[in-house]
């Protein structure tokens, strides 16, 4: 009595995928397997599957979207251009910052933000002055603008440091 092909260790072909094309034909993906007396050789073992699942978990495949009116989209475009980012990069950064900020559940008070701003202004002005450098109006305005942008974030960082120290 003759045994079927593949049962004596001969390679055989196994269809693992098929795609229907619009032209009416079905295209199959075939892999060569080596069968033994215990059954078919696994195409992917559990360890490999777990590694692949971990890789896929880092892929950005989920979409979160919203609709904006014309004025809002114009403001978004202006902000993205100012930061030299695409809309998607800008929005992703904003969402991730909000999520991170919500995790900490620490919000600095308005007073702490302003005190931090005063500290930043003093440090950035007194440092060059102590070295004998003169501060032009343009440099001063630039320092003030940068302090306005950074004071809330720096205050939040100080609050996080304080909580970690406690």
JSON list of C-alpha atoms in Angstrom, two decimals:
[
{"chain": "A", "resi": 1, "resn": "UNK", "atom": "CA", "xyz": [0.00, 0.00, 0.00]},
{"chain": "A", "resi": 2, "resn": "UNK", "atom": "CA", "xyz": [1.34, 3.34, -0.98]},
{"chain": "A", "resi": 3, "resn": "UNK", "atom": "CA", "xyz": [1.46, 6.26, 1.52]},
{"chain": "A", "resi": 4, "resn": "UNK", "atom": "CA", "xyz": [0.42, 9.78, 0.48]},
{"chain": "A", "resi": 5, "resn": "UNK", "atom": "CA", "xyz": [3.16, 12.22, -0.49]},
{"chain": "A", "resi": 6, "resn": "UNK", "atom": "CA", "xyz": [4.55, 14.16, 2.44]},
{"chain": "A", "resi": 7, "resn": "UNK", "atom": "CA", "xyz": [4.10, 11.44, 5.00]},
{"chain": "A", "resi": 8, "resn": "UNK", "atom": "CA", "xyz": [7.54, 9.95, 4.42]},
{"chain": "A", "resi": 9, "resn": "UNK", "atom": "CA", "xyz": [9.41, 13.24, 4.90]},
{"chain": "A", "resi": 10, "resn": "UNK", "atom": "CA", "xyz": [9.01, 14.46, 1.33]},
{"chain": "A", "resi": 11, "resn": "UNK", "atom": "CA", "xyz": [8.30, 18.17, 0.98]},
{"chain": "A", "resi": 12, "resn": "UNK", "atom": "CA", "xyz": [4.78, 19.21, 0.11]},
{"chain": "A", "resi": 13, "resn": "UNK", "atom": "CA", "xyz": [3.10, 22.54, -0.67]},
{"chain": "A", "resi": 14, "resn": "UNK", "atom": "CA", "xyz": [0.58, 24.19, 1.65]},
{"chain": "A", "resi": 15, "resn": "UNK", "atom": "CA", "xyz": [-1.68, 27.13, 0.76]},
{"chain": "A", "resi": 16, "resn": "UNK", "atom": "CA", "xyz": [-1.55, 29.74, 3.54]},
{"chain": "A", "resi": 17, "resn": "UNK", "atom": "CA", "xyz": [-3.29, 32.69, 1.89]},
{"chain": "A", "resi": 18, "resn": "UNK", "atom": "CA", "xyz": [-5.42, 33.58, -1.09]},
{"chain": "A", "resi": 19, "resn": "UNK", "atom": "CA", "xyz": [-6.37, 36.87, -2.68]},
{"chain": "A", "resi": 20, "resn": "UNK", "atom": "CA", "xyz": [-9.26, 37.35, -5.08]},
{"chain": "A", "resi": 21, "resn": "UNK", "atom": "CA", "xyz": [-8.36, 39.71, -7.87]},
{"chain": "A", "resi": 22, "resn": "UNK", "atom": "CA", "xyz": [-10.92, 41.80, -9.73]},
{"chain": "A", "resi": 23, "resn": "UNK", "atom": "CA", "xyz": [-10.16, 39.96, -12.97]},
{"chain": "A", "resi": 24, "resn": "UNK", "atom": "CA", "xyz": [-11.85, 36.86, -11.57]},
{"chain": "A", "resi": 25, "resn": "UNK", "atom": "CA", "xyz": [-8.68, 34.97, -10.70]},
{"chain": "A", "resi": 26, "resn": "UNK", "atom": "CA", "xyz": [-7.66, 33.88, -7.22]},
{"chain": "A", "resi": 27, "resn": "UNK", "atom": "CA", "xyz": [-3.98, 34.08, -6.35]},
{"chain": "A", "resi": 28, "resn": "UNK", "atom": "CA", "xyz": [-2.66, 31.69, -3.69]},
{"chain": "A", "resi": 29, "resn": "UNK", "atom": "CA", "xyz": [0.41, 32.00, -1.49]},
{"chain": "A", "resi": 30, "resn": "UNK", "atom": "CA", "xyz": [2.08, 28.63, -1.14]},
{"chain": "A", "resi": 31, "resn": "UNK", "atom": "CA", "xyz": [4.79, 27.51, 1.27]},
{"chain": "A", "resi": 32, "resn": "UNK", "atom": "CA", "xyz": [6.89, 24.39, 1.16]},
{"chain": "A", "resi": 33, "resn": "UNK", "atom": "CA", "xyz": [6.52, 22.28, 4.27]},
{"chain": "A", "resi": 34, "resn": "UNK", "atom": "CA", "xyz": [8.43, 19.27, 5.46]},
{"chain": "A", "resi": 35, "resn": "UNK", "atom": "CA", "xyz": [6.15, 16.74, 7.04]},
{"chain": "A", "resi": 36, "resn": "UNK", "atom": "CA", "xyz": [7.32, 14.17, 9.53]},
{"chain": "A", "resi": 37, "resn": "UNK", "atom": "CA", "xyz": [5.63, 11.35, 11.32]},
{"chain": "A", "resi": 38, "resn": "UNK", "atom": "CA", "xyz": [4.42, 13.77, 14.02]},
{"chain": "A", "resi": 39, "resn": "UNK", "atom": "CA", "xyz": [2.67, 16.18, 11.67]},
{"chain": "A", "resi": 40, "resn": "UNK", "atom": "CA", "xyz": [3.39, 19.38, 9.81]},
{"chain": "A", "resi": 41, "resn": "UNK", "atom": "CA", "xyz": [6.28, 21.62, 10.76]},
{"chain": "A", "resi": 42, "resn": "UNK", "atom": "CA", "xyz": [5.04, 24.84, 12.36]},
{"chain": "A", "resi": 43, "resn": "UNK", "atom": "CA", "xyz": [5.47, 27.86, 10.11]},
{"chain": "A", "resi": 44, "resn": "UNK", "atom": "CA", "xyz": [5.82, 30.18, 13.12]},
{"chain": "A", "resi": 45, "resn": "UNK", "atom": "CA", "xyz": [6.55, 29.02, 16.65]},
{"chain": "A", "resi": 46, "resn": "UNK", "atom": "CA", "xyz": [5.00, 30.67, 19.71]},
{"chain": "A", "resi": 47, "resn": "UNK", "atom": "CA", "xyz": [8.13, 32.65, 20.56]},
{"chain": "A", "resi": 48, "resn": "UNK", "atom": "CA", "xyz": [8.29, 34.10, 17.05]},
{"chain": "A", "resi": 49, "resn": "UNK", "atom": "CA", "xyz": [4.58, 34.94, 17.14]},
{"chain": "A", "resi": 50, "resn": "UNK", "atom": "CA", "xyz": [5.02, 36.79, 20.46]},
{"chain": "A", "resi": 51, "resn": "UNK", "atom": "CA", "xyz": [7.95, 38.79, 19.07]},
{"chain": "A", "resi": 52, "resn": "UNK", "atom": "CA", "xyz": [5.94, 39.71, 15.97]},
{"chain": "A", "resi": 53, "resn": "UNK", "atom": "CA", "xyz": [2.93, 40.73, 18.12]},
{"chain": "A", "resi": 54, "resn": "UNK", "atom": "CA", "xyz": [5.18, 42.99, 20.22]},
{"chain": "A", "resi": 55, "resn": "UNK", "atom": "CA", "xyz": [6.51, 44.64, 17.05]},
{"chain": "A", "resi": 56, "resn": "UNK", "atom": "CA", "xyz": [3.00, 45.20, 15.71]},
{"chain": "A", "resi": 57, "resn": "UNK", "atom": "CA", "xyz": [1.91, 46.77, 19.01]},
{"chain": "A", "resi": 58, "resn": "UNK", "atom": "CA", "xyz": [4.31, 49.65, 18.33]},
{"chain": "A", "resi": 59, "resn": "UNK", "atom": "CA", "xyz": [2.95, 50.32, 14.84]},
{"chain": "A", "resi": 60, "resn": "UNK", "atom": "CA", "xyz": [0.79, 53.40, 14.42]},
{"chain": "A", "resi": 61, "resn": "UNK", "atom": "CA", "xyz": [-2.29, 51.79, 12.91]},
{"chain": "A", "resi": 62, "resn": "UNK", "atom": "CA", "xyz": [-5.14, 53.37, 14.85]},
{"chain": "A", "resi": 63, "resn": "UNK", "atom": "CA", "xyz": [-6.68, 56.63, 13.69]},
{"chain": "A", "resi": 64, "resn": "UNK", "atom": "CA", "xyz": [-8.09, 59.38, 15.89]},
{"chain": "A", "resi": 65, "resn": "UNK", "atom": "CA", "xyz": [-9.66, 62.22, 13.97]},
{"chain": "A", "resi": 66, "resn": "UNK", "atom": "CA", "xyz": [-11.88, 65.23, 14.27]},
{"chain": "A", "resi": 67, "resn": "UNK", "atom": "CA", "xyz": [-13.52, 67.80, 12.07]},
{"chain": "A", "resi": 68, "resn": "UNK", "atom": "CA", "xyz": [-12.58, 71.45, 12.10]},
{"chain": "A", "resi": 69, "resn": "UNK", "atom": "CA", "xyz": [-14.26, 74.54, 10.70]},
{"chain": "A", "resi": 70, "resn": "UNK", "atom": "CA", "xyz": [-12.42, 76.77, 8.24]},
{"chain": "A", "resi": 71, "resn": "UNK", "atom": "CA", "xyz": [-11.06, 79.17, 10.88]},
{"chain": "A", "resi": 72, "resn": "UNK", "atom": "CA", "xyz": [-9.78, 76.28, 13.01]},
{"chain": "A", "resi": 73, "resn": "UNK", "atom": "CA", "xyz": [-8.09, 74.56, 10.06]},
{"chain": "A", "resi": 74, "resn": "UNK", "atom": "CA", "xyz": [-6.43, 77.85, 9.12]},
{"chain": "A", "resi": 75, "resn": "UNK", "atom": "CA", "xyz": [-5.06, 78.19, 12.66]},
{"chain": "A", "resi": 76, "resn": "UNK", "atom": "CA", "xyz": [-3.88, 74.56, 12.60]},
{"chain": "A", "resi": 77, "resn": "UNK", "atom": "CA", "xyz": [-2.10, 75.12, 9.29]},
{"chain": "A", "resi": 78, "resn": "UNK", "atom": "CA", "xyz": [-0.44, 78.29, 10.60]},
{"chain": "A", "resi": 79, "resn": "UNK", "atom": "CA", "xyz": [0.74, 76.55, 13.77]},
{"chain": "A", "resi": 80, "resn": "UNK", "atom": "CA", "xyz": [2.03, 73.53, 11.85]},
{"chain": "A", "resi": 81, "resn": "UNK", "atom": "CA", "xyz": [3.90, 75.80, 9.44]},
{"chain": "A", "resi": 82, "resn": "UNK", "atom": "CA", "xyz": [5.35, 77.81, 12.34]},
{"chain": "A", "resi": 83, "resn": "UNK", "atom": "CA", "xyz": [6.60, 74.62, 14.00]},
{"chain": "A", "resi": 84, "resn": "UNK", "atom": "CA", "xyz": [7.70, 73.13, 10.67]},
{"chain": "A", "resi": 85, "resn": "UNK", "atom": "CA", "xyz": [5.60, 70.00, 11.23]},
{"chain": "A", "resi": 86, "resn": "UNK", "atom": "CA", "xyz": [2.92, 68.20, 9.32]},
{"chain": "A", "resi": 87, "resn": "UNK", "atom": "CA", "xyz": [-0.63, 68.36, 10.62]},
{"chain": "A", "resi": 88, "resn": "UNK", "atom": "CA", "xyz": [-0.37, 64.72, 11.74]},
{"chain": "A", "resi": 89, "resn": "UNK", "atom": "CA", "xyz": [2.91, 65.25, 13.65]},
{"chain": "A", "resi": 90, "resn": "UNK", "atom": "CA", "xyz": [1.55, 68.33, 15.38]},
{"chain": "A", "resi": 91, "resn": "UNK", "atom": "CA", "xyz": [-1.73, 66.71, 16.38]},
{"chain": "A", "resi": 92, "resn": "UNK", "atom": "CA", "xyz": [-0.01, 63.50, 17.55]},
{"chain": "A", "resi": 93, "resn": "UNK", "atom": "CA", "xyz": [2.36, 65.54, 19.72]},
{"chain": "A", "resi": 94, "resn": "UNK", "atom": "CA", "xyz": [-0.51, 67.51, 21.23]},
{"chain": "A", "resi": 95, "resn": "UNK", "atom": "CA", "xyz": [-2.49, 64.35, 22.00]},
{"chain": "A", "resi": 96, "resn": "UNK", "atom": "CA", "xyz": [0.50, 62.56, 23.57]},
{"chain": "A", "resi": 97, "resn": "UNK", "atom": "CA", "xyz": [1.35, 65.62, 25.70]},
{"chain": "A", "resi": 98, "resn": "UNK", "atom": "CA", "xyz": [-2.24, 65.80, 26.96]},
{"chain": "A", "resi": 99, "resn": "UNK", "atom": "CA", "xyz": [-2.21, 62.10, 27.81]},
{"chain": "A", "resi": 100, "resn": "UNK", "atom": "CA", "xyz": [1.10, 62.42, 29.65]},
{"chain": "A", "resi": 101, "resn": "UNK", "atom": "CA", "xyz": [-0.08, 65.52, 31.51]},
{"chain": "A", "resi": 102, "resn": "UNK", "atom": "CA", "xyz": [-3.27, 63.74, 32.55]},
{"chain": "A", "resi": 103, "resn": "UNK", "atom": "CA", "xyz": [-1.29, 60.75, 33.86]},
{"chain": "A", "resi": 104, "resn": "UNK", "atom": "CA", "xyz": [0.68, 62.92, 36.26]},
{"chain": "A", "resi": 105, "resn": "UNK", "atom": "CA", "xyz": [-2.48, 64.61, 37.50]},
{"chain": "A", "resi": 106, "resn": "UNK", "atom": "CA", "xyz": [-0.24, 67.43, 38.73]},
{"chain": "A", "resi": 107, "resn": "UNK", "atom": "CA", "xyz": [-1.14, 70.91, 37.56]},
{"chain": "A", "resi": 108, "resn": "UNK", "atom": "CA", "xyz": [0.97, 73.83, 38.73]},
{"chain": "A", "resi": 109, "resn": "UNK", "atom": "CA", "xyz": [-0.97, 76.82, 40.04]},
{"chain": "A", "resi": 110, "resn": "UNK", "atom": "CA", "xyz": [-0.99, 80.08, 38.12]},
{"chain": "A", "resi": 111, "resn": "UNK", "atom": "CA", "xyz": [1.16, 81.57, 40.87]},
{"chain": "A", "resi": 112, "resn": "UNK", "atom": "CA", "xyz": [3.77, 78.82, 40.50]},
{"chain": "A", "resi": 113, "resn": "UNK", "atom": "CA", "xyz": [3.84, 79.32, 36.72]},
{"chain": "A", "resi": 114, "resn": "UNK", "atom": "CA", "xyz": [4.40, 83.07, 37.11]},
{"chain": "A", "resi": 115, "resn": "UNK", "atom": "CA", "xyz": [7.06, 82.63, 39.80]},
{"chain": "A", "resi": 116, "resn": "UNK", "atom": "CA", "xyz": [8.80, 80.11, 37.53]},
{"chain": "A", "resi": 117, "resn": "UNK", "atom": "CA", "xyz": [8.60, 82.66, 34.70]},
{"chain": "A", "resi": 118, "resn": "UNK", "atom": "CA", "xyz": [10.23, 85.32, 36.90]},
{"chain": "A", "resi": 119, "resn": "UNK", "atom": "CA", "xyz": [12.98, 82.88, 37.84]},
{"chain": "A", "resi": 120, "resn": "UNK", "atom": "CA", "xyz": [13.60, 81.97, 34.19]},
{"chain": "A", "resi": 121, "resn": "UNK", "atom": "CA", "xyz": [13.73, 85.64, 33.24]},
{"chain": "A", "resi": 122, "resn": "UNK", "atom": "CA", "xyz": [16.21, 86.45, 36.01]},
{"chain": "A", "resi": 123, "resn": "UNK", "atom": "CA", "xyz": [18.47, 83.51, 35.26]},
{"chain": "A", "resi": 124, "resn": "UNK", "atom": "CA", "xyz": [18.52, 84.26, 31.54]},
{"chain": "A", "resi": 125, "resn": "UNK", "atom": "CA", "xyz": [19.17, 87.99, 32.04]},
{"chain": "A", "resi": 126, "resn": "UNK", "atom": "CA", "xyz": [21.57, 87.97, 34.99]},
{"chain": "A", "resi": 127, "resn": "UNK", "atom": "CA", "xyz": [23.84, 85.26, 33.57]},
{"chain": "A", "resi": 128, "resn": "UNK", "atom": "CA", "xyz": [25.02, 87.29, 30.56]},
{"chain": "A", "resi": 129, "resn": "UNK", "atom": "CA", "xyz": [25.10, 90.50, 32.60]},
{"chain": "A", "resi": 130, "resn": "UNK", "atom": "CA", "xyz": [27.37, 88.88, 35.21]},
{"chain": "A", "resi": 131, "resn": "UNK", "atom": "CA", "xyz": [29.79, 88.03, 32.38]},
{"chain": "A", "resi": 132, "resn": "UNK", "atom": "CA", "xyz": [29.84, 91.68, 31.30]},
{"chain": "A", "resi": 133, "resn": "UNK", "atom": "CA", "xyz": [27.74, 91.16, 28.18]},
{"chain": "A", "resi": 134, "resn": "UNK", "atom": "CA", "xyz": [25.29, 93.84, 27.20]},
{"chain": "A", "resi": 135, "resn": "UNK", "atom": "CA", "xyz": [21.67, 92.93, 26.48]},
{"chain": "A", "resi": 136, "resn": "UNK", "atom": "CA", "xyz": [20.15, 94.50, 23.38]},
{"chain": "A", "resi": 137, "resn": "UNK", "atom": "CA", "xyz": [16.42, 95.14, 23.09]},
{"chain": "A", "resi": 138, "resn": "UNK", "atom": "CA", "xyz": [16.11, 92.32, 20.52]},
{"chain": "A", "resi": 139, "resn": "UNK", "atom": "CA", "xyz": [17.85, 89.82, 22.83]},
{"chain": "A", "resi": 140, "resn": "UNK", "atom": "CA", "xyz": [15.69, 90.93, 25.75]},
{"chain": "A", "resi": 141, "resn": "UNK", "atom": "CA", "xyz": [12.49, 90.54, 23.69]},
{"chain": "A", "resi": 142, "resn": "UNK", "atom": "CA", "xyz": [13.64, 87.10, 22.57]},
{"chain": "A", "resi": 143, "resn": "UNK", "atom": "CA", "xyz": [14.27, 86.03, 26.17]},
{"chain": "A", "resi": 144, "resn": "UNK", "atom": "CA", "xyz": [10.85, 87.32, 27.26]},
{"chain": "A", "resi": 145, "resn": "UNK", "atom": "CA", "xyz": [9.13, 85.44, 24.39]},
{"chain": "A", "resi": 146, "resn": "UNK", "atom": "CA", "xyz": [10.97, 82.22, 25.21]},
{"chain": "A", "resi": 147, "resn": "UNK", "atom": "CA", "xyz": [10.11, 82.53, 28.92]},
{"chain": "A", "resi": 148, "resn": "UNK", "atom": "CA", "xyz": [6.42, 82.93, 27.99]},
{"chain": "A", "resi": 149, "resn": "UNK", "atom": "CA", "xyz": [6.56, 79.75, 25.93]},
{"chain": "A", "resi": 150, "resn": "UNK", "atom": "CA", "xyz": [8.45, 77.64, 28.47]},
{"chain": "A", "resi": 151, "resn": "UNK", "atom": "CA", "xyz": [7.27, 78.76, 31.91]},
{"chain": "A", "resi": 152, "resn": "UNK", "atom": "CA", "xyz": [4.26, 76.42, 32.19]},
{"chain": "A", "resi": 153, "resn": "UNK", "atom": "CA", "xyz": [6.28, 73.37, 31.09]},
{"chain": "A", "resi": 154, "resn": "UNK", "atom": "CA", "xyz": [9.17, 74.22, 33.43]},
{"chain": "A", "resi": 155, "resn": "UNK", "atom": "CA", "xyz": [6.73, 74.77, 36.33]},
{"chain": "A", "resi": 156, "resn": "UNK", "atom": "CA", "xyz": [5.19, 71.35, 35.62]},
{"chain": "A", "resi": 157, "resn": "UNK", "atom": "CA", "xyz": [8.67, 69.76, 35.58]},
{"chain": "A", "resi": 158, "resn": "UNK", "atom": "CA", "xyz": [9.52, 71.40, 38.91]},
{"chain": "A", "resi": 159, "resn": "UNK", "atom": "CA", "xyz": [6.25, 70.12, 40.40]},
{"chain": "A", "resi": 160, "resn": "UNK", "atom": "CA", "xyz": [7.02, 66.58, 39.16]},
{"chain": "A", "resi": 161, "resn": "UNK", "atom": "CA", "xyz": [10.53, 66.79, 40.64]},
{"chain": "A", "resi": 162, "resn": "UNK", "atom": "CA", "xyz": [9.08, 67.99, 43.94]},
{"chain": "A", "resi": 163, "resn": "UNK", "atom": "CA", "xyz": [6.54, 65.14, 44.06]},
{"chain": "A", "resi": 164, "resn": "UNK", "atom": "CA", "xyz": [9.22, 62.56, 43.24]},
{"chain": "A", "resi": 165, "resn": "UNK", "atom": "CA", "xyz": [11.42, 63.92, 46.02]},
{"chain": "A", "resi": 166, "resn": "UNK", "atom": "CA", "xyz": [8.64, 63.73, 48.64]}
]
